[in-house]
Tab-separated table of C-alpha atoms in Angstrom:
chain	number	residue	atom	x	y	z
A	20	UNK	CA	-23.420	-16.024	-4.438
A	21	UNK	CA	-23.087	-14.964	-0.430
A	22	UNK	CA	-20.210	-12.831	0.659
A	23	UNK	CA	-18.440	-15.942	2.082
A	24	UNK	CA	-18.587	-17.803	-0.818
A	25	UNK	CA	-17.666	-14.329	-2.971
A	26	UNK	CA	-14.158	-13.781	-0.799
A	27	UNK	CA	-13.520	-17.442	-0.807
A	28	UNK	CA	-12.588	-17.043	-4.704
A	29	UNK	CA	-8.909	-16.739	-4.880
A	30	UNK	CA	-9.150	-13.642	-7.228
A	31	UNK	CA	-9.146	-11.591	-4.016
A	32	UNK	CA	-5.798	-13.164	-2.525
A	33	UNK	CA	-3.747	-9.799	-2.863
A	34	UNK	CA	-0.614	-9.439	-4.144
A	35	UNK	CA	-0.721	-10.883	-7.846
A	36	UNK	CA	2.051	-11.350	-10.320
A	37	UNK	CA	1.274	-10.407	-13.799
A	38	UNK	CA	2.034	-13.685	-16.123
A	39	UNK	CA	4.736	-13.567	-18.419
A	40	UNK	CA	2.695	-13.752	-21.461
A	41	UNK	CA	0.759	-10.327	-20.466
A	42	UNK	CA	1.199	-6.994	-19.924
A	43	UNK	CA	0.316	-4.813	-16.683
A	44	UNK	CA	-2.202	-3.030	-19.128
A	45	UNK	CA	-4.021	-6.341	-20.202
A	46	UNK	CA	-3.634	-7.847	-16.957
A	47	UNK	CA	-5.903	-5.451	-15.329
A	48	UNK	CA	-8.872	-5.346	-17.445
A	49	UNK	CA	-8.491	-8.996	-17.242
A	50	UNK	CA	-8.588	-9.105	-13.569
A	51	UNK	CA	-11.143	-6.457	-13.467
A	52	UNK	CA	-13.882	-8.691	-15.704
A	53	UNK	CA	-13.187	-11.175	-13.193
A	54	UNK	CA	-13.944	-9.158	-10.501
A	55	UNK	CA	-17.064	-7.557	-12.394
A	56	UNK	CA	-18.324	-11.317	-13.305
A	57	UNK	CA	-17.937	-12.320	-9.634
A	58	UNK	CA	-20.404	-9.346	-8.598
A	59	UNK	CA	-22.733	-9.886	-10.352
A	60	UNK	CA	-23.396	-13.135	-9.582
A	61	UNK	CA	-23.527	-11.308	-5.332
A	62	UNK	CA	-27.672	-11.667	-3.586
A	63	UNK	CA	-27.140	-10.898	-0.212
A	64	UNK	CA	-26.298	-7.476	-0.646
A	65	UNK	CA	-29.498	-7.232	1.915
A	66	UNK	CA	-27.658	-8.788	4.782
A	67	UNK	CA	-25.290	-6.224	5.089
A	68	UNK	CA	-25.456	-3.964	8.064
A	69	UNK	CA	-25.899	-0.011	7.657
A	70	UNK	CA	-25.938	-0.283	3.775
A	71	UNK	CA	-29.021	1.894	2.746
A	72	UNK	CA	-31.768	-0.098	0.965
A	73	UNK	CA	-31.150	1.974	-2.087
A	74	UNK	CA	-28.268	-0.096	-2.656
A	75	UNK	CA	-29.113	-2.745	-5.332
A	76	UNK	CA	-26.304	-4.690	-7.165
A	77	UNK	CA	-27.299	-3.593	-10.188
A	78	UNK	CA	-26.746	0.261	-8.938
A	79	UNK	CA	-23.580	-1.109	-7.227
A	80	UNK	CA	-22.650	-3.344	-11.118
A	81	UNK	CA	-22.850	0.705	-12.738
A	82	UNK	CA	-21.275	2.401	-10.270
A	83	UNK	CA	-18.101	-0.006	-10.381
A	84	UNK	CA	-17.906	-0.564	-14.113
A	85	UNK	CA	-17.353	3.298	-14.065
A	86	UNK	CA	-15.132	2.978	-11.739
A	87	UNK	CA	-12.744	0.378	-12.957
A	88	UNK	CA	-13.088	1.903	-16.566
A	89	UNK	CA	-11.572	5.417	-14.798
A	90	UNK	CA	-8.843	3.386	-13.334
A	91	UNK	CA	-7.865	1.933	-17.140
A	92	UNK	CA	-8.322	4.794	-18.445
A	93	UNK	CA	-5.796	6.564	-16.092
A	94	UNK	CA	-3.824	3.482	-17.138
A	95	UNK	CA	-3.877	4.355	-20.837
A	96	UNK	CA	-3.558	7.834	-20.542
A	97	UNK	CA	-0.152	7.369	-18.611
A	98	UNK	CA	1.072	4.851	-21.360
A	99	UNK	CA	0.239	7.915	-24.086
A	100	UNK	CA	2.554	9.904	-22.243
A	101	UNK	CA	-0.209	12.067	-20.579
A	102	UNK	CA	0.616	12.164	-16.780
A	103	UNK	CA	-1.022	15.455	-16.061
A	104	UNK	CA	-4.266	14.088	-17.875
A	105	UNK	CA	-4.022	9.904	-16.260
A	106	UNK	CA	-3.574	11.863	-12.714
A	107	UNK	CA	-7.183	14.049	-13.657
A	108	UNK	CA	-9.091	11.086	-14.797
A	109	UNK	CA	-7.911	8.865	-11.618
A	110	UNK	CA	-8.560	11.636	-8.986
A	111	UNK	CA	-12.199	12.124	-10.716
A	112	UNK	CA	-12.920	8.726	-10.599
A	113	UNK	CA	-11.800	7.989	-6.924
A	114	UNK	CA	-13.846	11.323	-5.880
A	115	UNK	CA	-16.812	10.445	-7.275
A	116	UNK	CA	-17.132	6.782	-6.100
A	117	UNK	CA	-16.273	7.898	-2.707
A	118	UNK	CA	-18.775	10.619	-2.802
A	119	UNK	CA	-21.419	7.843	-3.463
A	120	UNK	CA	-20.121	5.243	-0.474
A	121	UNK	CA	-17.625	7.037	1.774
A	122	UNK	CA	-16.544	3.276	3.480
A	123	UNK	CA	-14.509	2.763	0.659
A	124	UNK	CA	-12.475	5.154	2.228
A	125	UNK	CA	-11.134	3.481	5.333
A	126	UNK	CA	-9.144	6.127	7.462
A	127	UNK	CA	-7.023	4.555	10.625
A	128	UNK	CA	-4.663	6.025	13.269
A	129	UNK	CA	-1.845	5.831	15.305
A	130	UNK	CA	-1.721	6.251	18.902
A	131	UNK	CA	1.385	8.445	20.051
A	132	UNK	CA	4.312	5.734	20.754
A	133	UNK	CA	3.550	3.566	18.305
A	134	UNK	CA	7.035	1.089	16.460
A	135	UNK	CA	7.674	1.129	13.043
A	136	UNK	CA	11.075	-0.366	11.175
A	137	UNK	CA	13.202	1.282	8.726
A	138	UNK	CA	16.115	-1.319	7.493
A	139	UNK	CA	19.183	-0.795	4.782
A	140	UNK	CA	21.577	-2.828	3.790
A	141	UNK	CA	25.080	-1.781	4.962
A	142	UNK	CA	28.984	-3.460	4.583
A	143	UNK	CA	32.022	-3.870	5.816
A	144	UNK	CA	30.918	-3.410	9.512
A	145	UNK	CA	29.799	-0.250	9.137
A	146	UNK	CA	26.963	1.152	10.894
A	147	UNK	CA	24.560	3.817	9.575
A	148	UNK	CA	23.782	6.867	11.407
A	149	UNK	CA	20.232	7.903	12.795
A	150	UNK	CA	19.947	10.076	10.156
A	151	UNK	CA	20.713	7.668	7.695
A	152	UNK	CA	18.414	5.639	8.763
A	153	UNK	CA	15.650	8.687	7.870
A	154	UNK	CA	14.300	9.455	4.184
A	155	UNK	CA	17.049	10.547	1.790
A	156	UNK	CA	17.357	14.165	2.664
A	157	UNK	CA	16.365	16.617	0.071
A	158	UNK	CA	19.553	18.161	-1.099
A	159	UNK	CA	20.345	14.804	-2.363
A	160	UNK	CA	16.856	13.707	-3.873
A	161	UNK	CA	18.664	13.370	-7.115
A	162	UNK	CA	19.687	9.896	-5.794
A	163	UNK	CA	15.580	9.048	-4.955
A	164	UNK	CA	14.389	6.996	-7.790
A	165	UNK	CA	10.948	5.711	-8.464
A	166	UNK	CA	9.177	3.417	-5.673
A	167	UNK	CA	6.015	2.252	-5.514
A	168	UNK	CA	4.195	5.140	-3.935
A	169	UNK	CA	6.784	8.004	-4.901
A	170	UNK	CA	8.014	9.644	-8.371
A	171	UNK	CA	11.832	10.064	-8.818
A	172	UNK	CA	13.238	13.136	-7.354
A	173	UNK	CA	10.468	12.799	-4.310
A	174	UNK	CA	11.580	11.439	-1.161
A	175	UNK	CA	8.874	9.436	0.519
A	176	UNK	CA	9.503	7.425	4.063
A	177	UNK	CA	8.719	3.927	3.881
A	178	UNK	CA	8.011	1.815	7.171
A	179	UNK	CA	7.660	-1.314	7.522
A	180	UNK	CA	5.341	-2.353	11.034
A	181	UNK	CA	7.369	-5.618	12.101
A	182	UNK	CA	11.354	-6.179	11.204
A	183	UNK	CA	10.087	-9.480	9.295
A	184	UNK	CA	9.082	-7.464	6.714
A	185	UNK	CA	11.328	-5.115	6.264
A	186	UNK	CA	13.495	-8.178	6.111
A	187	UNK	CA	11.141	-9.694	3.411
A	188	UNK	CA	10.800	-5.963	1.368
A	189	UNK	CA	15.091	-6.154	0.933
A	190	UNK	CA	14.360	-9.391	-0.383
A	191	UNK	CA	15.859	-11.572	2.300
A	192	UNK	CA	19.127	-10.245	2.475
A	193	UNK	CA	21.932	-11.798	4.669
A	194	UNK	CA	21.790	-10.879	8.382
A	195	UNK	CA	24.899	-9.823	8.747
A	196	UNK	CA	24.617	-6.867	6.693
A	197	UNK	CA	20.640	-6.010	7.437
A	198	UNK	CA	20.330	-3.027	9.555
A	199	UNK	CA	17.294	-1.567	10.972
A	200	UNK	CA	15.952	1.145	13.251
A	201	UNK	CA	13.122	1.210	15.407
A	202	UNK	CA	10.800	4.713	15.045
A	203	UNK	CA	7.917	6.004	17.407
A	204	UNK	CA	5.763	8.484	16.858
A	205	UNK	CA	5.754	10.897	18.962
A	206	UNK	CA	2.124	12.512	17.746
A	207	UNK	CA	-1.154	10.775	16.845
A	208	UNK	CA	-0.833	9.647	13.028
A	209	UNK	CA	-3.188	9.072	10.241
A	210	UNK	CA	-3.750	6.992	7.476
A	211	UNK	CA	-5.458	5.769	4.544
A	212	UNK	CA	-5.957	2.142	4.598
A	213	UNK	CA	-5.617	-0.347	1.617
A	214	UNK	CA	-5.115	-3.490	3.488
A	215	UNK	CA	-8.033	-5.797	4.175
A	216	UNK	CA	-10.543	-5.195	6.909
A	217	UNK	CA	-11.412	-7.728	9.809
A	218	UNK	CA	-13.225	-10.759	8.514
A	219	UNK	CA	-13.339	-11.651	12.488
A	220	UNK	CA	-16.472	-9.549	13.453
A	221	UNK	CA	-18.499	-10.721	10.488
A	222	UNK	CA	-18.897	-10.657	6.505
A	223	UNK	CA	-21.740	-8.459	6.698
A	224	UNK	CA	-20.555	-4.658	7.792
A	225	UNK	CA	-20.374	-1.600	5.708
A	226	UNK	CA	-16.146	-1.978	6.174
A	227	UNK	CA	-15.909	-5.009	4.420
A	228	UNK	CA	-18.685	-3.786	1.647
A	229	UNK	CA	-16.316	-0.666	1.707
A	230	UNK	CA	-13.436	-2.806	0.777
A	231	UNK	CA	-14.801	-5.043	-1.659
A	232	UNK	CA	-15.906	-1.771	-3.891
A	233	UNK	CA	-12.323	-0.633	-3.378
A	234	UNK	CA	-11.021	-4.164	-3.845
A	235	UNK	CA	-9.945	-2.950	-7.876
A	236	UNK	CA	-8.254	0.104	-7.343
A	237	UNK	CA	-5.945	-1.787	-4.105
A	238	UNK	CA	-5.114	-4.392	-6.727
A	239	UNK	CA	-3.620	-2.405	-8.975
A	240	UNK	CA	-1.622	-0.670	-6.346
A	241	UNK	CA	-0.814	-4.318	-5.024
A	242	UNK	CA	1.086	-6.086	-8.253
A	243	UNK	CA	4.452	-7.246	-7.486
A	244	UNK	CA	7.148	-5.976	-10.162
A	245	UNK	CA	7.783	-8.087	-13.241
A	246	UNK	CA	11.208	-6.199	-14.022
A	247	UNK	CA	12.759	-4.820	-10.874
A	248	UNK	CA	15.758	-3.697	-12.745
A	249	UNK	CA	13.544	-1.540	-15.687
A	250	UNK	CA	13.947	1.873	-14.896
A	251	UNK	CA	9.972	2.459	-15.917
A	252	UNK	CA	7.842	0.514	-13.885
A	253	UNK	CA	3.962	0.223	-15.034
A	254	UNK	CA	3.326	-1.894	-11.531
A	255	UNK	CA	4.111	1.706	-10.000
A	256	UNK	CA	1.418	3.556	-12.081
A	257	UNK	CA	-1.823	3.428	-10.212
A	258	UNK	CA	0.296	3.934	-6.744
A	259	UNK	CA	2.105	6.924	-7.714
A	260	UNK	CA	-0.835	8.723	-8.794
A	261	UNK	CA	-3.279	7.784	-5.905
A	262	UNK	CA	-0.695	8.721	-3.549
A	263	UNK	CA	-1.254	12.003	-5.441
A	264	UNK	CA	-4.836	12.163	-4.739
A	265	UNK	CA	-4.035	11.632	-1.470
A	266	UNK	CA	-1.733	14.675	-1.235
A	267	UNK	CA	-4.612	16.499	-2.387
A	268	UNK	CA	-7.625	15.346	-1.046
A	269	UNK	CA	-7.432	13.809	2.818
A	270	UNK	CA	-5.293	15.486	6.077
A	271	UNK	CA	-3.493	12.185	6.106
A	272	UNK	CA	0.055	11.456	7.209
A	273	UNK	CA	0.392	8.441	5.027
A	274	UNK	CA	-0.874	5.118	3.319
A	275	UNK	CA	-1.159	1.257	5.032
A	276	UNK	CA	-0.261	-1.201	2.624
A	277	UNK	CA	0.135	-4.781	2.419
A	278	UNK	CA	3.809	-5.631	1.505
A	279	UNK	CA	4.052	-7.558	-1.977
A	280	UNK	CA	6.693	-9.248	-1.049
A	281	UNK	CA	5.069	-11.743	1.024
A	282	UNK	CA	2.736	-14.275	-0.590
A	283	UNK	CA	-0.669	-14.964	1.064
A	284	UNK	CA	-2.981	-17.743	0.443
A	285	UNK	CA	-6.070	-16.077	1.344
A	286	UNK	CA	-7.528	-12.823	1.670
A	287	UNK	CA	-7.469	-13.419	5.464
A	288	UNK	CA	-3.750	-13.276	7.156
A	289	UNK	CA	-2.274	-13.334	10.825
A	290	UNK	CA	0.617	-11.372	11.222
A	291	UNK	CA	1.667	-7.226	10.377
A	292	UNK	CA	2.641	-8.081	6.931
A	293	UNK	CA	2.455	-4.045	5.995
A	294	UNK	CA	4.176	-1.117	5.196
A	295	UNK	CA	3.628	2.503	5.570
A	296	UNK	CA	4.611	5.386	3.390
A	297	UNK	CA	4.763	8.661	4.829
A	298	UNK	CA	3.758	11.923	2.581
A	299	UNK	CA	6.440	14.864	3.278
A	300	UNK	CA	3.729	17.272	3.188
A	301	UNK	CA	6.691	19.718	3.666
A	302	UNK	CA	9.784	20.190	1.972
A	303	UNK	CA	12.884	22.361	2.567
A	304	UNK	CA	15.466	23.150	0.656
A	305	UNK	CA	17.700	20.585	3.150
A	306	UNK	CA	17.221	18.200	5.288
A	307	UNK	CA	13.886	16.031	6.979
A	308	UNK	CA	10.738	16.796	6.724
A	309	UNK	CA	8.889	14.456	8.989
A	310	UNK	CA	8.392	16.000	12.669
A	311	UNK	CA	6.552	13.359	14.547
A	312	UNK	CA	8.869	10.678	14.278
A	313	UNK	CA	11.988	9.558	16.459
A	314	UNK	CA	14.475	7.535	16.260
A	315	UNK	CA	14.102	5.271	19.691
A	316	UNK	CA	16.852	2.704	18.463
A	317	UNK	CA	19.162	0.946	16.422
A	318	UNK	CA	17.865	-3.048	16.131
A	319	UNK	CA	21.202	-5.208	15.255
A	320	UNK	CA	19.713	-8.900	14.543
A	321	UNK	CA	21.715	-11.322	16.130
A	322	UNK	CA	23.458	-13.547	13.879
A	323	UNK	CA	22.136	-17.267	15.297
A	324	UNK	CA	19.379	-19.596	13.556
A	325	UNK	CA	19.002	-18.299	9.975
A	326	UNK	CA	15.832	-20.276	9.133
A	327	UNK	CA	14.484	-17.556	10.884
A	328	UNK	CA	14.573	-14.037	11.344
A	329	UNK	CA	16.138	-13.977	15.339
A	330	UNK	CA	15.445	-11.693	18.211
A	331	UNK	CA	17.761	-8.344	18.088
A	332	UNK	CA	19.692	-6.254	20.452
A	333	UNK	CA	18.609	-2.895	20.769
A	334	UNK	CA	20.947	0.067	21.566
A	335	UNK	CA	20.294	3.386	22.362
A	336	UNK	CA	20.513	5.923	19.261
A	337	UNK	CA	18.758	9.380	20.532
């Protein structure tokens, strides 16, 4: 099987919703035998530019079965009610595959000025503050509860890089109560990236042989929620506790992630359908925590065509 014909299977389209007559725990393994039968059947691992010769597929087959068996058994250490021990186990299973191919890794930045959305819903004409527009400040991160990338009690600030999908992460909500600000950055930022590389330049790169070998652990960070109103979410497992590991191990400002909000029929879309979460690396008693962000305006969308998400007015909020 040829790279092409290997990211043509659909078990690569990203997000996936776990079927009603599974489990996230079962649903994973399952997924991940697909993905191991799939490699296997890979010969052109020889085609691939800047991958050492060493690299065989059945060195790669060994290397990834340990890998996805660290991941599940994260997975089934969290479900025995060992968080401490799942978060060991994950970290020691991401740090050794990336010592052995650091591409899996993919690190991207920011350029200063950059836009990124934050949206709420609000009522009754009312229109939020800058600072309300912000993470939820940390004398009241009683009111934070669990998201995908954060634990309860831990504000986190999630971006979205167009207003479509912050739209589409609120779940579509009317337009006349959708609110969003725009944010710039006003320093270079960094980030770890789980969304898929670009297929444009060629097949055969160490990026896109970096992303396949990561392909498991961004799929179990990329399930859409089978219970939104469940106050335990196993969806949010694997994404809370790499976010951890990221904490931890990389001088990062944050993680890229494809929304799972927004279907996608291939593993190759057009369009910014991601979000960013942003680690508060520091955390006072009150207040913010993130310095290289600014508020550059309020977005109101204008209330015309709603087939569509419309243009918006921008006003001033510094």
């Amino acid at each position: 099987m040829t790279f092409e014909e290997l990211f043509n299977d659909p078990l690569f389209v990203l997000p996936k919703e776990i079927p009603k007559i599974s489990n996230y725990a079962k649903y994973i393994k399952k997924i991940f035998e697909q993905y191991l039968n799939l490699l296997s059947e890979v010969t052109d691992l020889k085609n691939v530019k800047g991958l050492l010769s060493s690299v065989t597929i059945s060195r790669t087959m060994e290397r990834q079965e340990e890998f996805l068996n660290g991941i599940t058994d994260a997975i089934d250490l969290y479900y025995a009610g060992k968080p401490s021990e799942a978060y060991l186990a994950l970290a020691d299973t991401i740090s050794n595959r990336v010592a052995k191919n650091k591409s899996m890794i993919r690190i991207g930045e920011y350029e200063i000025g950059e836009s990124f959305y934050r949206s709420r819903i609000g009522t009754d004409n009312f229109l939020y503050k800058k600072n309300q527009m912000f993470h939820i400040p940390f004398e009241l991160r009683g009111n934070v509860a669990t998201q995908r990338y954060s634990i309860p009690g831990f504000p986190s600030l999630y971006l979205g890089k167009t207003i479509y999908v912050c739209w589409e992460e609120l779940k579509r909500p009317d337009l006349n109560i959708f609110q969003v600000s725009k944010l710039e950055n006003t320093d270079v930022v960094t980030y770890i990236d789980l969304t898929p590389p670009d297929f444009t330049s060629g097949l055969y790169n160490t990026k896109v042989f970096g992303y396949l070998m990561a392909w498991p652990l961004i799929a179990a960070c990329s399930l859409k929620v089978s219970n939104p109103n469940s106050h335990f979410k196993p969806e949010y497992i694997i994404p809370q506790l790499l976010l951890q590991w990221v904490r931890n191990e990389n001088e990062v400002d944050g993680i890229k992630y494809n929304s799972t909000n927004i279907p996608a029929k291939t593993i190759r879309s057009d369009g910014e359908f991601h979000n960013l979460v942003f680690l508060l690396k520091k955390m006072p008693p009150k207040g913010y925590a993130l310095s290289f962000l600014a508020c550059s305006a309020y977005l109101i969308p204008y209330l015309g065509n709603q087939s569509r998400l419309p243009l918006a007015v921008i006003i001033n909020c510094q």
